[in-house]
mmCIF file of C-alpha atoms and ligand atoms in Angstrom:
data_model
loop_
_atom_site.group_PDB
_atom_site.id
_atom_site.type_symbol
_atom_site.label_atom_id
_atom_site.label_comp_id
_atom_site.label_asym_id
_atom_site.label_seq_id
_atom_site.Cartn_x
_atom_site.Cartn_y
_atom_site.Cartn_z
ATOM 1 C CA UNK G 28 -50.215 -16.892 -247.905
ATOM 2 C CA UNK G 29 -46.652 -17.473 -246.430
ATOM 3 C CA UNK G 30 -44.739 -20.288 -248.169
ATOM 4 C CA UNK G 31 -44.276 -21.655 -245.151
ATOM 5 C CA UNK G 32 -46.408 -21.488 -241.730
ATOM 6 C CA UNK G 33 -45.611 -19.301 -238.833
ATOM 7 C CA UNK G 34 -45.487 -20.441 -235.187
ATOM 8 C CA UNK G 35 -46.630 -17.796 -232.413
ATOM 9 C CA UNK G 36 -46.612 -18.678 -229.055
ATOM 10 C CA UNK G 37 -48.178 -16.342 -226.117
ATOM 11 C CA UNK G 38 -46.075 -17.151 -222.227
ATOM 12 C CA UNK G 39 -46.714 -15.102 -219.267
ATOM 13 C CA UNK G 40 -48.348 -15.895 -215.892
ATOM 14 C CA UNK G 41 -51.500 -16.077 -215.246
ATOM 15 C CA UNK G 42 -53.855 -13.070 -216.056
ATOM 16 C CA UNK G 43 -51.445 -11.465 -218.006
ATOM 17 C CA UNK G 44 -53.256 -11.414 -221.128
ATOM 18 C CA UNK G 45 -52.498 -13.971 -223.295
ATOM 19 C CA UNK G 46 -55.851 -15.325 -224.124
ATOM 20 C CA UNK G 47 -56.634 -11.648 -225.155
ATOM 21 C CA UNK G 48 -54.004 -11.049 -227.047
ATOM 22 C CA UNK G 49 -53.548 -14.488 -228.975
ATOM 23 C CA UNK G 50 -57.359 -13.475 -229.784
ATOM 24 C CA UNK G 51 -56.391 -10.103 -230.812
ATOM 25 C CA UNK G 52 -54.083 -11.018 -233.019
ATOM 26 C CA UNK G 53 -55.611 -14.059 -234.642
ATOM 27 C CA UNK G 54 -58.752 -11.172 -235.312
ATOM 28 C CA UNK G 55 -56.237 -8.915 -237.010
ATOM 29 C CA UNK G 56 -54.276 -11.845 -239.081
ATOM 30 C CA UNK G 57 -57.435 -12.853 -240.534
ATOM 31 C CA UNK G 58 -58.527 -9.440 -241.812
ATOM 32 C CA UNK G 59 -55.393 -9.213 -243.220
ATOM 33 C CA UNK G 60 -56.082 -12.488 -245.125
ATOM 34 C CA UNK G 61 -53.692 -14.281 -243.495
ATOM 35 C CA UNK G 62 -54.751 -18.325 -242.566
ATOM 36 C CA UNK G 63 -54.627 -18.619 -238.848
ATOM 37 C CA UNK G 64 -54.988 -21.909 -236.536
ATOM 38 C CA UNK G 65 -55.713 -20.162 -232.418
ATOM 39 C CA UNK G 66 -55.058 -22.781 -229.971
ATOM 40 C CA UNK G 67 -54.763 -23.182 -226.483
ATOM 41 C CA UNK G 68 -52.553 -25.010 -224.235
ATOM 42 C CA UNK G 69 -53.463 -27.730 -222.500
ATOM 43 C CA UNK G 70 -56.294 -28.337 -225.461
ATOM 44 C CA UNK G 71 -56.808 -27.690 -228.571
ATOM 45 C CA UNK G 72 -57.363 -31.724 -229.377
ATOM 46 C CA UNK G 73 -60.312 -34.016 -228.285
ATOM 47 C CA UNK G 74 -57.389 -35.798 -226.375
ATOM 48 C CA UNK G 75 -55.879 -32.277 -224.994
ATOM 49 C CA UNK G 76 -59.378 -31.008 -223.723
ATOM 50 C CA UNK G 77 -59.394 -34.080 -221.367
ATOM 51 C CA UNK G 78 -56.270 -34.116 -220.847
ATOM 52 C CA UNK G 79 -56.643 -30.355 -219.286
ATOM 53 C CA UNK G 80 -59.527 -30.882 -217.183
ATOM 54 C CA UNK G 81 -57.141 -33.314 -214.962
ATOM 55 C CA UNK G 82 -54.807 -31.026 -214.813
ATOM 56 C CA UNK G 83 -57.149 -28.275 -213.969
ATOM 57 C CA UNK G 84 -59.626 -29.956 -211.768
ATOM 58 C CA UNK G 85 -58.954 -28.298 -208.204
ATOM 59 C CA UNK G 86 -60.477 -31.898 -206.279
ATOM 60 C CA UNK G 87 -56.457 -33.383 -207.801
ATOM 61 C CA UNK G 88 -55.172 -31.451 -205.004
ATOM 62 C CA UNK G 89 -52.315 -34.207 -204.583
ATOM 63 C CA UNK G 90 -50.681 -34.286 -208.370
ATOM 64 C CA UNK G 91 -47.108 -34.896 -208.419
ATOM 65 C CA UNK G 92 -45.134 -32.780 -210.095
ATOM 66 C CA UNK G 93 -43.781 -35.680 -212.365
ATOM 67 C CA UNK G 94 -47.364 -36.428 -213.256
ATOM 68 C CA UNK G 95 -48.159 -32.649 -214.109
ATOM 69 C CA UNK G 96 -45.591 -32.398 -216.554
ATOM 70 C CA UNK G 97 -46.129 -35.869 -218.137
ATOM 71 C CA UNK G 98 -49.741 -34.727 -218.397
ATOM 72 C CA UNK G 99 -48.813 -31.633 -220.180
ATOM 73 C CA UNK G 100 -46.514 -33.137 -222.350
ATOM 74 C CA UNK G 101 -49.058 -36.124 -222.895
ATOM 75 C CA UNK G 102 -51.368 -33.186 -224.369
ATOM 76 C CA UNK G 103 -48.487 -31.449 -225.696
ATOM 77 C CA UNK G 104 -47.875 -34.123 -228.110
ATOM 78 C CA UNK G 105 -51.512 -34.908 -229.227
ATOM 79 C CA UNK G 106 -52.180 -30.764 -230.750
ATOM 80 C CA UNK G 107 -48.679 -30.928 -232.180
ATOM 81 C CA UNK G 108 -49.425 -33.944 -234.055
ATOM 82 C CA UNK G 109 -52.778 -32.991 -235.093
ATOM 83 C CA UNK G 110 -53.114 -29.568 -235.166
ATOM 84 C CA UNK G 111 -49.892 -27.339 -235.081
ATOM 85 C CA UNK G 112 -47.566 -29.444 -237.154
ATOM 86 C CA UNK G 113 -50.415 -29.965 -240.233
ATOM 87 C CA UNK G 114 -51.323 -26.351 -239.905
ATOM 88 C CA UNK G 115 -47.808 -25.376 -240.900
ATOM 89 C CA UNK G 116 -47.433 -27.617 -243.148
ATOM 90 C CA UNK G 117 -50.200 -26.118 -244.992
ATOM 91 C CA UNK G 118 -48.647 -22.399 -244.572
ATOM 92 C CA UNK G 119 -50.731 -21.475 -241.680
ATOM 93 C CA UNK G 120 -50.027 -18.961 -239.070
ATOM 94 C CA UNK G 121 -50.411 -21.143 -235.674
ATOM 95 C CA UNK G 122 -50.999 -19.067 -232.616
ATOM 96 C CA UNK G 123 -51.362 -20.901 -229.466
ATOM 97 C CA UNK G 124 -51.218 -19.646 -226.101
ATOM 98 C CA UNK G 125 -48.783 -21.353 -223.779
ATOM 99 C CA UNK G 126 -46.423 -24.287 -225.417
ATOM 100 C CA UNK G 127 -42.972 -25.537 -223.797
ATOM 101 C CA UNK G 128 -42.103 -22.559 -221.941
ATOM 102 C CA UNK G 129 -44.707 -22.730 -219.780
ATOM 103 C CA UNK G 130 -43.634 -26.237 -218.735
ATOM 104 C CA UNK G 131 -40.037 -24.806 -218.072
ATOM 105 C CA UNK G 132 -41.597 -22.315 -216.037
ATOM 106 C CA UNK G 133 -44.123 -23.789 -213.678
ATOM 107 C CA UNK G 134 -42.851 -27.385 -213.806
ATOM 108 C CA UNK G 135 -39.318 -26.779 -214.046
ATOM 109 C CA UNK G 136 -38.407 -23.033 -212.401
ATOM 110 C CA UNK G 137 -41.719 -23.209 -209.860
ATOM 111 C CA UNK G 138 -42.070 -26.946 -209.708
ATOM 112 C CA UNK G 139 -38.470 -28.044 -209.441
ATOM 113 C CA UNK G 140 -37.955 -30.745 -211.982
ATOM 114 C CA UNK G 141 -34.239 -30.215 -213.886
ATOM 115 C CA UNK G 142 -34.687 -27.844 -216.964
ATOM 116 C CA UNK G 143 -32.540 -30.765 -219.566
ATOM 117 C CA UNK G 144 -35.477 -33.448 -218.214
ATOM 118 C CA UNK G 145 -38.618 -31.476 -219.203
ATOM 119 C CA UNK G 146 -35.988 -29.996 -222.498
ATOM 120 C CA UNK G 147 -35.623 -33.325 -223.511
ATOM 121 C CA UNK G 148 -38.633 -34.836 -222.788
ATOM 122 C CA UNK G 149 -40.474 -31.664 -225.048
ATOM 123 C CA UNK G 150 -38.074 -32.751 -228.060
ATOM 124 C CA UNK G 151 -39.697 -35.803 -228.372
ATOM 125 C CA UNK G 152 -43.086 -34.368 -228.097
ATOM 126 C CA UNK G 153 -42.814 -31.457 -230.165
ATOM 127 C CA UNK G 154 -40.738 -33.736 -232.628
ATOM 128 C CA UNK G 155 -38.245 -30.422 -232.491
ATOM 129 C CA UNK G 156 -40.377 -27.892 -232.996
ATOM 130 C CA UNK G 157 -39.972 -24.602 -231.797
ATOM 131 C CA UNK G 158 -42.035 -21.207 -231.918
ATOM 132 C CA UNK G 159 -40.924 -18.541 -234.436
ATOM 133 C CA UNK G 160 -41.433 -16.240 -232.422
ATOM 134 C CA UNK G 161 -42.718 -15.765 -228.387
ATOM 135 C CA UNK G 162 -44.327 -13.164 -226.846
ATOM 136 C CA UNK G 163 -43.734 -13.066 -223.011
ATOM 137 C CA UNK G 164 -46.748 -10.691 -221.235
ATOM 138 C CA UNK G 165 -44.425 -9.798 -218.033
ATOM 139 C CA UNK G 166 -46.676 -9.010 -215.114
ATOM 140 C CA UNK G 167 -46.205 -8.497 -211.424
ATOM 141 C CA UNK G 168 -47.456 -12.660 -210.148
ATOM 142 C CA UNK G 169 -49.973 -10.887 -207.669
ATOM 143 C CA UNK G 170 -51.175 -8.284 -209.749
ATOM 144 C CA UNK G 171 -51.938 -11.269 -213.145
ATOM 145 C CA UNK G 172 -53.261 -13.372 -210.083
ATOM 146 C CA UNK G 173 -55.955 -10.817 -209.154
ATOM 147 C CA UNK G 174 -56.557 -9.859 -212.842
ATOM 148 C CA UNK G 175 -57.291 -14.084 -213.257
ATOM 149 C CA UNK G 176 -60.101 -13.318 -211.337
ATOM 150 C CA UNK G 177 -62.195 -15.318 -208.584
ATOM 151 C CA UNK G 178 -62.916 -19.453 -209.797
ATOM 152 C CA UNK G 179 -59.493 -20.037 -209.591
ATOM 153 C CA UNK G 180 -58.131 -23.425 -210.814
ATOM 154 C CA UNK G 181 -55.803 -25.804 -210.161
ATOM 155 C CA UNK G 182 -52.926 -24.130 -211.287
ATOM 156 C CA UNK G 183 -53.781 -20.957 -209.886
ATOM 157 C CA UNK G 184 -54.290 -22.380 -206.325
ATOM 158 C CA UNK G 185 -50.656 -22.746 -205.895
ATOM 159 C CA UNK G 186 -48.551 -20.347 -203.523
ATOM 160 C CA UNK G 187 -48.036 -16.428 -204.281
ATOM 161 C CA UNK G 188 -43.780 -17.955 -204.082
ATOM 162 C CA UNK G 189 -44.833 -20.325 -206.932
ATOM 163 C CA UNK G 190 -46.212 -17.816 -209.084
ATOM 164 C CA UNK G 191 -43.219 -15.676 -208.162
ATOM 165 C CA UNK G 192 -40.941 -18.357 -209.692
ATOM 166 C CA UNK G 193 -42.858 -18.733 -212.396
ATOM 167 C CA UNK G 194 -42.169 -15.223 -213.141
ATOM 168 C CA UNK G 195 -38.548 -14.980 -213.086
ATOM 169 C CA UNK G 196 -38.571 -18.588 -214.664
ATOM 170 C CA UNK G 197 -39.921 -17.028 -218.028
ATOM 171 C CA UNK G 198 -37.742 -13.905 -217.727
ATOM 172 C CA UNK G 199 -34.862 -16.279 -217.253
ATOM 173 C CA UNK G 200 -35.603 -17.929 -220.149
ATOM 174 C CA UNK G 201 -36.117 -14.584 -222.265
ATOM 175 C CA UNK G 202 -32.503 -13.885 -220.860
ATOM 176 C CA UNK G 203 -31.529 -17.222 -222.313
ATOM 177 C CA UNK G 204 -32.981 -16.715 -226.264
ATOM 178 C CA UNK G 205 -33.647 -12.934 -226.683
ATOM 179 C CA UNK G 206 -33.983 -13.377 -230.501
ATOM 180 C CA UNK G 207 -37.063 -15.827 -229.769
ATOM 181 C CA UNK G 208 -38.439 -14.247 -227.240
ATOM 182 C CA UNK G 209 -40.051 -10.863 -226.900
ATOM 183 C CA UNK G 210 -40.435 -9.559 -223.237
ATOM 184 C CA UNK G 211 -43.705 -7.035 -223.153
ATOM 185 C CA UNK G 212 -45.022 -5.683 -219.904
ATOM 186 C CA UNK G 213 -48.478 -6.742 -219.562
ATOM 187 C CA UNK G 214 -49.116 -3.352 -217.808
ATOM 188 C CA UNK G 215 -49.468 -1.185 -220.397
ATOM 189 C CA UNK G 216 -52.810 0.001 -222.182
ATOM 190 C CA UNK G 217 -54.266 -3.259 -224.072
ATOM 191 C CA UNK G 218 -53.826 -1.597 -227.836
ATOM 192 C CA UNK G 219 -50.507 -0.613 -227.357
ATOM 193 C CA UNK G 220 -49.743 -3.936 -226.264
ATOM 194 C CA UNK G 221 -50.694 -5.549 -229.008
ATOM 195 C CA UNK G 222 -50.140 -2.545 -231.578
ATOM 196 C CA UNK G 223 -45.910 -3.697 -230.815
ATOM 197 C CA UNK G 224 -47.152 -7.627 -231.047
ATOM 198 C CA UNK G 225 -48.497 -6.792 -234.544
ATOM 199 C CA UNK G 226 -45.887 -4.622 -236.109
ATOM 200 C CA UNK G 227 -42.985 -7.622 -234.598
ATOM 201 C CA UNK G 228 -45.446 -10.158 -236.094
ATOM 202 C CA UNK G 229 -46.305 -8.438 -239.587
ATOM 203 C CA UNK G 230 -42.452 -7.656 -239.719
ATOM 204 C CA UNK G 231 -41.711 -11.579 -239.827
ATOM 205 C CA UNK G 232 -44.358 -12.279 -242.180
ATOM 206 C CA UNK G 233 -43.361 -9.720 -244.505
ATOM 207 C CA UNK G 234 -40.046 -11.300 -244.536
ATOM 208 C CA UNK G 235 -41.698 -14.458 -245.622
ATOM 209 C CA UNK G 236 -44.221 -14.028 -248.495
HETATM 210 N N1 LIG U 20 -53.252 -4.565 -220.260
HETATM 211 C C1 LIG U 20 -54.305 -4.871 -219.507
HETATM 212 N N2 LIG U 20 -54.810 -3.974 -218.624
HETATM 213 C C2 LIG U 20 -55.864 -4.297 -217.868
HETATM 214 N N3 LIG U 20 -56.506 -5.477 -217.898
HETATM 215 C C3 LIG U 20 -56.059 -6.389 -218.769
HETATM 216 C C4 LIG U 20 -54.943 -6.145 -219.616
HETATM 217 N N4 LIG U 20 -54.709 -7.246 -220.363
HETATM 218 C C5 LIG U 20 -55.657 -8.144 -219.993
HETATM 219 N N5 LIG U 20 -56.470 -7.628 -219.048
HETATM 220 C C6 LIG U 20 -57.608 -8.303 -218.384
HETATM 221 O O1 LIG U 20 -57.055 -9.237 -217.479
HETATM 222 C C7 LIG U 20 -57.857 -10.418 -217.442
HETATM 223 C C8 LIG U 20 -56.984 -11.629 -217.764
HETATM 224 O O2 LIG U 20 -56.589 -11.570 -219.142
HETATM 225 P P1 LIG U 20 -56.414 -12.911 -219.991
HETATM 226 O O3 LIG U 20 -57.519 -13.865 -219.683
HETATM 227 O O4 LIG U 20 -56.192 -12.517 -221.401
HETATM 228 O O5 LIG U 20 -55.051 -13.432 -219.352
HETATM 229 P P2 LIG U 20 -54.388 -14.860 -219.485
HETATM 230 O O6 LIG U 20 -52.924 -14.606 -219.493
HETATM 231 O O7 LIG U 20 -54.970 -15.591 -220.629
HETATM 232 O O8 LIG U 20 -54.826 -15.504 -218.120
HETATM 233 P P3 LIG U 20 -54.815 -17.073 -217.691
HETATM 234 O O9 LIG U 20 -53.390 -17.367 -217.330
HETATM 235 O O10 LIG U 20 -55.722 -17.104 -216.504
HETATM 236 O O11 LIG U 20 -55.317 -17.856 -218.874
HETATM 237 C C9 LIG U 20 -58.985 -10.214 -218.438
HETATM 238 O O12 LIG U 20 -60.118 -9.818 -217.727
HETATM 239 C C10 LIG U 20 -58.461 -9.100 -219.344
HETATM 240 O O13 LIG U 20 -59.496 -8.325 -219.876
HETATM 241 MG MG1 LIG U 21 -55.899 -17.475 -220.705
#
């Protein structure tokens, strides 16, 4: 048990593996008898899960960018309120793939609202918080896109230049806190990938206990 929680966040466009290696990882903390909240972004709440088919939902072809980032902020703030900040709290190791970063990227970097308006804006949701620790999957936009697969949604209907931007949004933002956040390629083998996002994790935990 740590004395106090742990917050993990997985970024990275889309098919670049975070869902499998949040999973992964939660697996592996668990064995290791750590206590682990997984949670997904938008979701995660009653609220959130609603909240994400909207933004999902490929009929909402004519969302505003404004209203896209209100609406992931809107679900942003329900799961840190109920989930992510009691989880802590309690000593938990939260993993949750996507948080504020992802809003940076595709709503700020692809989307083209100003960086300090979706900054400030995520301080009040997140009441401050920020992850511990971030693990950026870096993959080639096309090459995630075609791992994403077929039923694309919402999100995933935008441009190949939008993904592109989304891209070099997150590795901009790696540039700008490389203690935070840990750039991985997304290329490599799957258990190498997350043999590195286990030693960086059980490294920080061990500093902890
Ligand atoms: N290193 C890898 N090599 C090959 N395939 C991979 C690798 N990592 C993940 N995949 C595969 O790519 C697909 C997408 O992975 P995953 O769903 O974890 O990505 P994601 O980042 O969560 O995607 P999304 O943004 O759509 O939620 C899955 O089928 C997964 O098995
Ligand atoms: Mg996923």
């Amino acid at each position: 048990m740590l004395r106090r929680g742990l917050f993990i966040t997985f970024e990275g466009p889309e098919g670049s593996g975070k869902t499998t290696h949040s999973r992964l990882l939660c697996d592996f903390l668990k064995k290791e008898g750590y206590k682990v909240l997984h949670t997904r972004e938008p979701g995660g709440t009653l609220i959130s899960e609603k909240i994400r088919k909207i933004l999902l939902d490929p009929k909402n072809k004519e969302m505003d960018v404004a209203c896209e980032m209100l609406l992931y902020m809107a679900a942003r703030a329900q799961i840190v309120k109920e989930k992510i900040l009691p989880s802590l709290k309690k000593g938990k190791i939260v993993v949750c793939d996507r948080f504020t970063d992802a809003t940076l990227a595709y709503q700020g970097y692809a989307g083209g609202m100003k960086l300090e308006v979706i900054n400030s804006i995520a301080s009040i949701v997140t009441k401050g918080l920020k992850p511990d620790i971030t693990f950026l999957l870096d993959i080639d936009a096309k090459a995630g896109l075609l791992r994403a697969g077929k039923s694309k949604d919402r999100m995933e209907r935008k441009s190949i230049l939008y993904h592109n931007k989304v891209r070099n949004g997150y590795l901009d933002i790696a540039g700008k806190e490389p203690g935070r956040v840990k750039v991985i390629s997304a290329t490599g083998k799957i258990e190498e990938t997350q043999e590195r996002i286990r030693k960086a994790v059980l490294k920080i935990c061990h500093s902890r206990i």
